[in-house]
Coordinates of C-alpha atoms in Angstrom, one line a residue:
Chain A
M1 CA -31.5 6.2 18.6
Q2 CA -30.2 3.5 17.3
S3 CA -26.8 2.6 18.0
L4 CA -24.4 1.5 15.0
S5 CA -21.7 -1.4 16.0
A6 CA -19.3 -3.0 13.7
A7 CA -21.2 -6.3 14.0
S8 CA -24.4 -4.7 11.9
V9 CA -23.5 -4.3 7.9
P10 CA -24.2 -0.5 7.8
G11 CA -21.7 -0.3 10.9
V12 CA -19.2 -2.0 8.8
I13 CA -19.5 0.3 6.0
L14 CA -19.4 3.5 8.1
D15 CA -16.6 2.4 9.5
L16 CA -14.8 1.7 6.1
D17 CA -15.9 5.1 5.2
A18 CA -14.4 6.3 8.0
V19 CA -11.2 5.0 7.2
L20 CA -11.3 5.9 3.7
I21 CA -12.1 9.8 4.5
L22 CA -9.0 9.6 6.8
L23 CA -7.3 8.0 4.2
S24 CA -7.8 10.4 1.3
A25 CA -7.0 13.6 3.9
F26 CA -3.5 11.2 4.4
A27 CA -3.5 11.2 0.6
C28 CA -3.7 15.2 0.4
L29 CA -1.4 15.9 2.5
G30 CA 1.2 13.6 0.9
S31 CA 0.5 14.9 -2.5
K32 CA 2.0 17.9 -4.2
L33 CA 0.0 18.9 -7.2
F34 CA -3.2 21.2 -7.5
D35 CA -5.2 19.1 -9.4
R36 CA -4.4 16.0 -6.9
Y37 CA -5.6 18.1 -3.9
L38 CA -9.2 19.0 -5.4
A39 CA -9.4 15.4 -6.6
Y40 CA -8.7 13.6 -3.1
Y41 CA -10.8 16.3 -1.5
G42 CA -13.6 15.7 -3.8
A43 CA -13.2 11.4 -3.1
Q44 CA -13.3 12.2 0.6
S45 CA -16.6 14.4 0.3
V46 CA -18.2 11.7 -1.6
L47 CA -17.0 9.2 0.8
L48 CA -18.6 11.9 3.4
A49 CA -21.9 11.6 1.7
V50 CA -22.1 7.6 1.8
A51 CA -21.3 8.1 5.2
A52 CA -24.4 10.8 5.9
G53 CA -26.5 8.5 3.6
T54 CA -25.6 5.4 5.8
V55 CA -26.7 7.0 9.1
A56 CA -29.6 8.6 7.4
F57 CA -30.9 5.0 6.4
V58 CA -30.3 3.4 9.6
Q59 CA -32.0 6.4 11.6
H60 CA -34.8 6.9 8.8
S61 CA -34.1 11.1 8.8
P62 CA -35.2 12.5 5.6
A63 CA -33.1 15.7 7.1
L64 CA -30.0 13.6 6.7
W65 CA -30.7 12.5 3.4
I66 CA -31.2 15.7 2.2
L67 CA -27.8 16.5 4.0
A68 CA -26.0 13.8 2.3
G69 CA -27.6 14.7 -1.1
L70 CA -26.4 18.7 -0.7
T71 CA -23.0 17.1 0.1
L72 CA -22.6 14.9 -2.7
L73 CA -23.6 17.6 -5.1
L74 CA -22.2 20.6 -3.6
K75 CA -18.5 19.5 -1.9
G76 CA -18.4 16.4 -3.9
L77 CA -18.8 17.7 -7.4
G78 CA -19.2 21.6 -7.5
I79 CA -16.4 23.0 -5.3
P80 CA -14.1 20.4 -7.0
L81 CA -14.8 21.3 -10.5
A82 CA -15.4 24.8 -10.2
A83 CA -11.8 24.9 -8.4
R84 CA -10.3 22.9 -11.0
H85 CA -12.0 25.0 -14.0
L86 CA -10.2 28.6 -12.1
L87 CA -7.0 27.2 -10.4
V88 CA -5.7 24.6 -13.0
R89 CA -7.4 25.9 -16.1
R90 CA -7.4 29.7 -16.1
L91 CA -4.4 30.1 -13.6
Q92 CA -2.2 27.4 -14.8
L93 CA -1.5 26.3 -11.0
K94 CA 0.4 22.6 -11.2
R95 CA 2.5 22.0 -8.9
D96 CA 2.9 23.7 -5.2
A97 CA 6.3 24.5 -4.3
G98 CA 5.3 26.0 -1.0
L99 CA 5.9 23.4 1.4
A100 CA 7.1 24.5 4.7
A101 CA 8.2 20.8 5.5
G102 CA 9.4 17.4 3.4
L103 CA 6.1 15.3 2.8
S104 CA 7.6 11.9 4.6
F105 CA 8.4 14.4 7.6
S106 CA 4.6 15.6 7.2
L107 CA 3.1 12.1 6.5
I108 CA 5.1 10.9 10.0
V109 CA 3.7 13.9 11.8
G110 CA 0.1 13.0 10.7
A111 CA 0.5 9.3 12.0
A112 CA 1.5 10.6 15.3
L113 CA -1.3 13.3 15.0
C114 CA -3.7 10.4 14.1
T115 CA -2.3 8.1 17.1
F116 CA -3.1 11.2 19.6
A117 CA -6.6 11.3 18.3
Y118 CA -7.1 8.0 18.9
L119 CA -5.8 8.3 22.5
V120 CA -7.9 11.7 23.6
A121 CA -11.2 10.4 22.0
G122 CA -11.2 6.6 22.3
Q123 CA -14.0 4.6 23.0
R124 CA -13.4 5.2 27.0
T125 CA -13.6 8.7 27.0
L126 CA -16.8 9.1 25.0
A127 CA -20.6 9.0 26.2
V128 CA -22.5 5.9 25.7
G129 CA -25.2 6.0 23.2
L130 CA -23.7 7.4 20.2
V131 CA -24.7 6.4 16.6
A132 CA -20.8 5.1 15.8
T133 CA -18.5 5.5 18.6
A134 CA -15.6 4.3 16.3
V135 CA -15.8 7.0 13.9
V136 CA -15.4 9.6 16.2
P137 CA -11.8 9.2 17.2
L138 CA -11.3 8.3 13.1
S139 CA -13.0 12.0 12.4
T140 CA -10.6 13.9 15.0
A141 CA -7.8 12.5 13.3
V142 CA -9.6 14.2 9.9
V143 CA -9.8 17.7 11.8
L144 CA -5.9 17.2 13.3
L145 CA -5.0 16.5 9.4
G146 CA -6.5 19.2 8.0
A147 CA -5.1 21.4 10.3
L148 CA -1.7 19.7 9.6
T149 CA -1.9 20.5 6.1
M150 CA -2.7 24.2 6.6
V151 CA 0.3 24.4 8.6
V152 CA 2.5 22.7 6.4
R153 CA 1.3 24.3 3.2
R154 CA 2.4 27.8 2.6
H155 CA 0.2 28.8 -0.6
A156 CA -3.2 30.2 0.4
V157 CA -5.5 27.6 -2.0
A158 CA -3.4 24.7 -0.3
Q159 CA -4.3 26.0 3.2
L160 CA -7.9 26.4 1.6
I161 CA -8.1 22.9 0.9
G162 CA -7.0 22.2 4.4
W163 CA -9.6 24.1 6.0
L164 CA -11.9 22.2 4.0
I165 CA -10.8 19.1 5.2
M166 CA -11.0 20.2 8.6
E167 CA -14.6 21.0 7.8
N168 CA -15.1 17.6 6.5
G169 CA -13.9 15.9 9.6
V170 CA -16.2 18.1 11.9
F171 CA -19.2 17.4 9.0
L172 CA -18.4 13.5 9.9
G173 CA -18.4 13.9 13.9
A174 CA -21.3 16.1 13.8
I175 CA -23.3 13.5 12.1
V176 CA -21.9 10.0 14.0
L177 CA -22.4 12.0 17.4
T178 CA -25.8 13.2 17.4
A179 CA -27.9 12.5 14.2
S180 CA -30.8 14.7 15.4
F181 CA -28.6 17.8 15.0
P182 CA -31.1 20.8 13.9
F183 CA -31.1 20.4 10.3
I184 CA -30.6 24.0 9.6
V185 CA -27.6 24.4 11.7
E186 CA -25.7 21.5 9.7
A187 CA -27.3 23.1 6.4
G188 CA -26.0 26.5 7.6
I189 CA -22.6 25.3 8.1
L190 CA -22.7 24.1 4.5
F191 CA -23.7 27.0 2.9
D192 CA -21.0 29.0 4.9
V193 CA -18.6 26.7 3.6
I194 CA -19.8 27.5 0.1
A195 CA -19.7 31.1 0.4
A196 CA -16.8 31.2 2.2
V197 CA -15.1 29.3 -0.6
L198 CA -16.5 31.0 -3.5
I199 CA -15.0 34.6 -1.8
M200 CA -11.7 32.7 -1.3
L201 CA -11.7 31.4 -4.9
A202 CA -12.8 34.8 -6.2
M203 CA -9.9 36.9 -3.7
V204 CA -7.3 34.3 -4.7
S205 CA -7.6 34.9 -8.4
G206 CA -7.8 38.5 -8.2
L207 CA -4.4 38.5 -6.0
A208 CA -2.9 36.0 -8.9
Q209 CA -3.7 38.3 -11.2
Q210 CA -2.8 41.8 -9.4
L211 CA 0.6 40.3 -7.7
G212 CA 1.2 37.5 -9.9
E213 CA 1.7 35.7 -6.2
T214 CA -0.5 33.6 -3.9
G215 CA 1.8 32.3 -1.4
T216 CA 0.7 33.5 2.5
S217 CA 3.9 35.1 3.4
E218 CA 3.4 37.7 0.6
M219 CA 0.1 38.1 1.6
R220 CA 1.2 38.9 5.4
G221 CA 3.2 41.8 3.5
L222 CA -0.3 43.6 2.5
A223 CA -1.1 43.9 6.4
E224 CA 2.0 46.0 7.3
Chain B
M1 CA 5.1 -36.4 2.0
L2 CA 3.3 -33.2 1.5
Q3 CA 5.8 -31.2 2.7
A4 CA 8.3 -32.6 0.1
L5 CA 5.4 -32.2 -2.6
Q6 CA 4.7 -28.3 -1.0
T7 CA 8.5 -27.7 -2.1
L8 CA 8.3 -29.6 -5.4
V9 CA 5.3 -27.4 -6.4
V10 CA 7.0 -24.4 -5.2
L11 CA 10.1 -25.4 -7.5
A12 CA 8.5 -26.2 -10.6
A13 CA 5.9 -23.5 -10.7
A14 CA 7.8 -20.7 -9.6
P15 CA 9.4 -20.4 -13.5
L16 CA 5.8 -20.8 -15.1
Y17 CA 4.2 -18.4 -12.8
A18 CA 6.8 -15.8 -13.6
G19 CA 6.7 -17.0 -17.6
L20 CA 2.9 -16.3 -17.4
I21 CA 3.4 -12.9 -16.0
S22 CA 5.9 -11.6 -19.1
R23 CA 4.2 -13.4 -21.5
A24 CA 0.8 -11.6 -20.0
E25 CA 2.7 -8.3 -20.0
A26 CA 3.7 -8.5 -23.5
V27 CA 0.4 -9.3 -24.9
V28 CA -0.8 -6.4 -22.9
Q29 CA 1.5 -4.1 -24.6
S30 CA 0.3 -5.9 -27.9
K31 CA 3.5 -7.6 -28.6
H32 CA 3.9 -11.3 -29.2
G33 CA 6.1 -11.8 -26.4
P34 CA 8.2 -14.9 -25.0
S35 CA 6.5 -18.2 -24.5
I36 CA 5.3 -18.9 -20.9
W37 CA 8.0 -21.9 -21.1
Q38 CA 10.9 -19.4 -21.4
P39 CA 12.0 -19.6 -17.7
Y40 CA 12.3 -23.1 -18.1
R41 CA 14.6 -22.9 -21.3
D42 CA 16.8 -20.3 -19.5
L43 CA 17.2 -22.5 -16.4
S44 CA 17.9 -25.2 -18.6
K45 CA 20.4 -23.1 -20.9
L46 CA 22.0 -21.8 -17.8
L47 CA 22.6 -24.8 -15.8
G48 CA 24.4 -26.3 -18.7
K49 CA 26.8 -23.8 -19.1
G50 CA 30.0 -23.3 -17.5
R51 CA 30.9 -20.5 -14.8
V52 CA 33.1 -17.5 -14.7
I53 CA 34.6 -16.8 -11.4
S54 CA 36.5 -13.2 -11.1
E55 CA 39.7 -14.3 -9.8
H56 CA 39.2 -11.8 -6.7
A57 CA 36.1 -13.3 -5.5
T58 CA 36.6 -15.4 -2.2
V59 CA 34.2 -18.1 -0.8
V60 CA 31.1 -15.7 -0.1
F61 CA 30.7 -15.2 -4.0
R62 CA 31.1 -19.0 -4.7
W63 CA 28.8 -19.9 -1.3
A64 CA 26.1 -17.0 -2.0
P65 CA 23.8 -18.4 -4.6
Y66 CA 23.2 -21.8 -2.4
V67 CA 22.9 -20.1 0.7
A68 CA 20.3 -17.7 -0.9
M69 CA 18.5 -20.8 -2.6
A70 CA 18.7 -22.7 0.7
C71 CA 16.8 -19.6 2.2
F72 CA 13.9 -19.6 -0.2
L73 CA 13.6 -23.5 0.3
L74 CA 13.0 -23.0 4.0
V75 CA 10.8 -20.6 3.5
S76 CA 8.7 -22.8 0.9
T77 CA 8.6 -25.2 4.0
I78 CA 6.8 -22.9 6.6
V79 CA 4.4 -20.9 4.7
P80 CA 0.7 -22.1 3.9
I81 CA 1.2 -23.1 -0.1
I82 CA -1.0 -26.0 -0.8
T83 CA -2.5 -27.2 2.6
A84 CA -4.0 -25.2 5.5
Q85 CA -2.7 -28.1 8.1
P86 CA 0.8 -27.1 9.6
L87 CA 3.1 -28.9 8.0
P88 CA 6.0 -31.2 9.9
L89 CA 8.5 -28.3 9.4
A90 CA 6.1 -25.3 10.2
F91 CA 7.4 -25.1 13.7
L92 CA 10.7 -23.3 12.3
A93 CA 9.5 -20.3 12.2
D94 CA 6.4 -17.6 12.0
L95 CA 6.3 -15.0 9.3
I96 CA 8.5 -12.2 11.0
G97 CA 11.0 -15.5 10.9
G98 CA 10.1 -16.2 7.2
A99 CA 11.3 -12.2 6.9
F100 CA 14.2 -12.6 8.4
V101 CA 15.0 -15.7 6.2
L102 CA 14.5 -13.5 2.9
G103 CA 16.4 -10.9 4.2
L104 CA 19.2 -13.3 5.1
A105 CA 18.9 -14.1 1.6
S106 CA 19.1 -10.7 -0.1
F107 CA 21.8 -9.8 2.8
V108 CA 24.3 -12.8 1.3
L109 CA 23.6 -11.7 -2.4
S110 CA 24.6 -8.2 -1.5
L111 CA 27.7 -9.5 0.2
A112 CA 28.3 -11.3 -2.7
A113 CA 28.0 -7.9 -4.7
L114 CA 30.5 -6.4 -2.7
D115 CA 33.0 -9.3 -2.6
T116 CA 34.1 -9.0 -6.3
G117 CA 34.7 -5.1 -5.7
S118 CA 33.0 -4.4 -9.1
P119 CA 31.6 -0.8 -8.6
L120 CA 28.5 -2.0 -10.1
G121 CA 27.4 -4.3 -7.6
G122 CA 28.5 -2.1 -4.6
L123 CA 25.8 0.2 -6.4
G124 CA 23.1 -2.5 -6.7
A125 CA 24.0 -3.8 -3.0
S126 CA 23.7 -0.2 -1.2
R127 CA 20.6 0.3 -3.4
T128 CA 18.9 -2.8 -2.1
T129 CA 19.8 -2.7 1.3
W130 CA 18.7 1.1 1.4
I131 CA 15.3 -0.4 -0.2
G132 CA 15.4 -3.3 2.1
S133 CA 15.8 -0.9 5.4
L134 CA 12.7 0.8 4.7
A135 CA 10.4 -2.2 3.7
E136 CA 11.3 -3.8 6.7
P137 CA 9.4 -2.2 9.5
A138 CA 6.9 -1.9 7.2
L139 CA 6.5 -5.5 6.8
I140 CA 6.7 -6.2 10.5
L141 CA 3.9 -3.9 11.1
V142 CA 1.8 -5.6 8.2
F143 CA 2.2 -8.8 9.8
F144 CA 0.8 -7.3 13.1
T145 CA -2.0 -6.2 11.4
V146 CA -2.9 -9.7 10.3
G147 CA -2.1 -10.4 14.1
V148 CA -4.4 -8.7 15.9
L149 CA -7.3 -10.1 13.9
S150 CA -6.0 -13.8 14.7
A151 CA -3.9 -13.3 17.5
S152 CA -1.3 -15.1 15.9
D153 CA 1.8 -14.5 14.0
N154 CA 2.1 -17.9 12.6
P155 CA 0.7 -17.9 8.9
Y156 CA -1.4 -21.1 9.8
L157 CA -3.3 -20.0 12.4
M158 CA -3.8 -16.4 10.9
N159 CA -5.0 -18.3 7.8
H160 CA -7.6 -20.3 10.1
A161 CA -8.6 -16.9 11.7
L162 CA -9.6 -15.8 8.2
A163 CA -11.1 -18.7 6.9
G164 CA -12.9 -19.3 9.6
S165 CA -14.9 -15.6 9.8
P166 CA -15.1 -14.1 6.6
A167 CA -16.7 -11.3 7.4
A168 CA -12.9 -10.1 9.0
L169 CA -12.0 -10.0 5.3
A170 CA -13.8 -6.6 5.2
L171 CA -12.8 -4.6 8.4
P172 CA -10.6 -1.9 7.7
T173 CA -7.7 -3.1 9.5
H174 CA -7.5 -6.1 7.4
V175 CA -8.1 -4.6 4.2
L176 CA -5.3 -1.5 4.7
G177 CA -3.0 -4.7 6.1
A178 CA -3.8 -6.4 2.7
V179 CA -3.2 -2.9 0.5
A180 CA 0.3 -2.5 2.4
F181 CA 1.4 -6.3 1.9
F182 CA 0.6 -6.0 -1.8
M183 CA 2.6 -2.6 -2.3
L184 CA 5.7 -4.3 0.0
L185 CA 5.5 -7.4 -2.4
L186 CA 6.0 -5.3 -5.5
A187 CA 9.2 -3.5 -3.4
E188 CA 10.7 -6.7 -2.0
T189 CA 10.3 -8.3 -5.8
G190 CA 11.6 -5.4 -7.9
R191 CA 8.5 -5.1 -9.8
I192 CA 7.3 -1.7 -11.5
P193 CA 6.9 1.0 -9.5
I194 CA 10.2 0.3 -7.5
D195 CA 12.3 -1.5 -10.4
N196 CA 11.7 -2.6 -13.6
P197 CA 12.0 -6.5 -13.7
A198 CA 12.8 -6.4 -17.8
G199 CA 15.1 -3.4 -17.8
T200 CA 18.5 -3.0 -19.6
I201 CA 20.1 -0.3 -18.5
E202 CA 22.5 -0.9 -15.9
I203 CA 22.5 2.4 -14.3
S204 CA 18.6 2.3 -13.2
M205 CA 18.6 -1.4 -11.9
I206 CA 18.1 -1.5 -8.2
E207 CA 18.3 -5.5 -7.8
E208 CA 20.3 -6.8 -10.5
P209 CA 23.3 -5.2 -10.6
R210 CA 24.3 -7.6 -7.3
V211 CA 24.4 -10.4 -9.7
L212 CA 25.4 -9.5 -13.1
E213 CA 28.8 -11.2 -12.3
Y214 CA 27.6 -14.3 -11.5
S215 CA 27.3 -16.5 -14.8
G216 CA 26.5 -20.3 -15.5
R217 CA 24.8 -22.3 -13.1
D218 CA 25.2 -19.8 -10.3
Y219 CA 23.4 -17.5 -12.3
A220 CA 20.5 -19.7 -13.0
L221 CA 20.3 -20.4 -9.1
I222 CA 19.8 -16.8 -8.9
K223 CA 17.2 -16.7 -11.3
W224 CA 15.7 -19.5 -10.3
G225 CA 15.7 -18.0 -6.7
G226 CA 14.0 -14.7 -7.5
W227 CA 11.0 -16.7 -9.3
I228 CA 10.6 -18.6 -5.7
K229 CA 10.5 -15.5 -4.1
L230 CA 8.0 -13.7 -6.5
F231 CA 5.6 -17.0 -6.1
L232 CA 6.0 -17.5 -2.3
L233 CA 4.9 -13.9 -1.8
S234 CA 2.2 -14.1 -4.2
S235 CA 0.7 -17.2 -2.6
I236 CA 1.6 -15.8 0.9
F237 CA -0.6 -12.9 -0.5
M238 CA -3.6 -15.0 -1.4
N239 CA -3.5 -17.5 1.0
V240 CA -3.1 -15.4 4.3
F241 CA -4.4 -12.0 2.6
V242 CA -7.0 -12.2 0.3
L243 CA -8.6 -15.5 -0.4
P244 CA -7.8 -18.2 2.6
W245 CA -10.3 -21.1 1.7
G246 CA -9.2 -23.9 -0.9
L247 CA -6.2 -25.0 0.6
G248 CA -5.7 -28.8 1.1
S249 CA -5.8 -30.5 4.8
A250 CA -2.8 -32.6 5.8
T251 CA -4.4 -35.8 6.2
G252 CA -3.9 -36.8 2.1
L253 CA -2.1 -36.2 -0.9
G254 CA -5.4 -35.8 -2.6
S255 CA -6.4 -33.0 -1.2
G256 CA -2.7 -31.7 -1.6
L257 CA -3.5 -32.2 -5.5
L258 CA -6.8 -30.1 -5.1
G259 CA -4.8 -27.2 -3.0
I260 CA -2.3 -27.2 -6.1
A261 CA -5.5 -26.2 -8.3
A262 CA -6.6 -23.9 -6.2
L263 CA -3.5 -22.1 -5.9
G264 CA -3.5 -21.8 -9.3
G265 CA -6.2 -19.8 -9.8
K266 CA -5.3 -17.6 -6.9
L267 CA -1.9 -17.1 -8.5
L268 CA -3.8 -16.1 -11.7
L269 CA -5.8 -13.6 -10.1
C270 CA -2.5 -12.1 -8.0
G271 CA -0.7 -12.1 -11.5
A272 CA -3.0 -10.6 -13.2
A273 CA -3.2 -7.8 -10.2
I274 CA 0.8 -7.5 -10.8
V275 CA 0.2 -7.3 -14.7
I276 CA -2.4 -4.8 -14.4
I277 CA 0.0 -2.3 -12.0
D278 CA 3.1 -3.2 -14.2
S279 CA 1.7 -2.4 -17.6
S280 CA -0.5 0.7 -16.4
F281 CA 2.1 2.5 -14.0
A282 CA 5.6 4.6 -14.5
K283 CA 8.6 3.3 -12.4
L284 CA 9.4 5.5 -9.6
R285 CA 12.3 8.1 -9.2
F286 CA 14.9 6.5 -6.9
F287 CA 14.3 9.1 -4.1
R288 CA 10.5 9.1 -4.2
I289 CA 10.9 5.1 -3.0
A290 CA 10.9 6.0 0.4
E291 CA 7.8 8.0 -0.1
Y292 CA 6.0 4.8 -1.2
L293 CA 7.6 2.5 1.2
G294 CA 6.3 5.1 3.9
G295 CA 3.1 5.1 2.6
A296 CA 3.0 1.0 2.9
F297 CA 4.0 1.9 6.4
L298 CA 1.4 4.0 7.0
L299 CA -1.3 2.2 6.1
A300 CA -0.1 -0.8 8.4
L301 CA 0.1 1.8 11.0
I302 CA -3.6 2.8 10.4
G303 CA -4.8 -0.5 10.2
I304 CA -3.4 -1.3 13.6
V305 CA -4.2 1.7 15.3
T306 CA -7.9 1.2 13.6
S307 CA -8.3 -2.2 15.1
Y308 CA -8.1 -0.7 18.7
V309 CA -11.0 1.7 17.7
I310 CA -13.2 -0.3 15.7
G311 CA -12.5 -3.4 17.6
K312 CA -11.9 -6.9 16.1

């Protein structure tokens, strides 16, 4: 398996791409508007497709090419457009008022998590022979930022976006750790995500119609 | 010789740069706009006028414009504007020292604004100091991002390191640092996402209220100093962060003159970027400024940490 370092052109593209994916996770964490969430998530997925395409190009792996295409179509275009249609147009969701922490504070915590990810997944701790060692800590940071987004947001849809960002981080880590990951597993995860998003959107719209409220604190009341 | 030439270029061309930017902005907004020579006319008019000083003003108020101007001229002697070889006086300070000298200029102007006891001056001083205190840590981190790439904090060595290895320009660390520096440039010079340089409404001004009490040649010096600051930061941005080529060597005057031509081209690019941002964004709400500067800080921080992951 060929390894990508910062010395080659695909390696540089992959590194830059991973940093941009991390920045879009930060952008999502630092914004308050629902259409921004969706735009940043879409941009992140497009960047993820570029990363998958780069790895596929180096490894000459048709399965990864297909995955990159699916990511671009489904996560880059499909989910953001469908969610925008449902949430922003039909349900008129604009500003996310349910923040558990201030934006500046969550950005600082995000920066700390980022540093933590670099420490625990640094190059010394990783096995040799991976596709791109530099991207692993970046993808770990994206996973942590997605989790942080879920923690500091109270609105169900915003938490869903955080979960999707986490999934993007896992996907990025998977393609750079083992490009020979079985195709059927990755594709299965991808379709899982799509199904989950569809169910979630349907539930959220149903809840919004019945209760007029989609904050998770209200939903907790339903369980009791 | 080149040392003097560099300072002269900064003194002479800074108003032209400001004039070009405001004219271009007017053209973008479909207005005719002032002539690009308008800043020179302002200067000559103000320099010819007498000044009025409040009877409560002390020596701080009288001397502040001169100290501030001296700070700007000092910075113009230590950064690479037209030559890539260190000038004789360049040993005085590195980039962080330069930032401190610019900070001193801002501090003196804030003191002067408090000195006369006018309420608006105090308002401006407090706002500017608040923004400055948030921008300063981010600025230092930005210098660290170039520092880890070039293993130096001297602007000339940073310039050499980048000009020697163009691939470094595409490294994530460098890209993030450059974007963060540009955001800080807009904040430090009071451009649009932070402050409206053409604004005339006192209550929304951020830097202007500090100098409203000045008149005559003092006001001319302060205006001139502001343009020099914009010119200096733009040239540092272009020469150290974006296009490290085209600077003259320290050997002869001829290459210095070529360096001026190259600098003109680079500043046109930077000015175009400033004009685009000025005409396409709205001014931020005052308390959103912290988030803007926090963003710049974050970019620089991620840039530095990334350099440890990806390597140089």
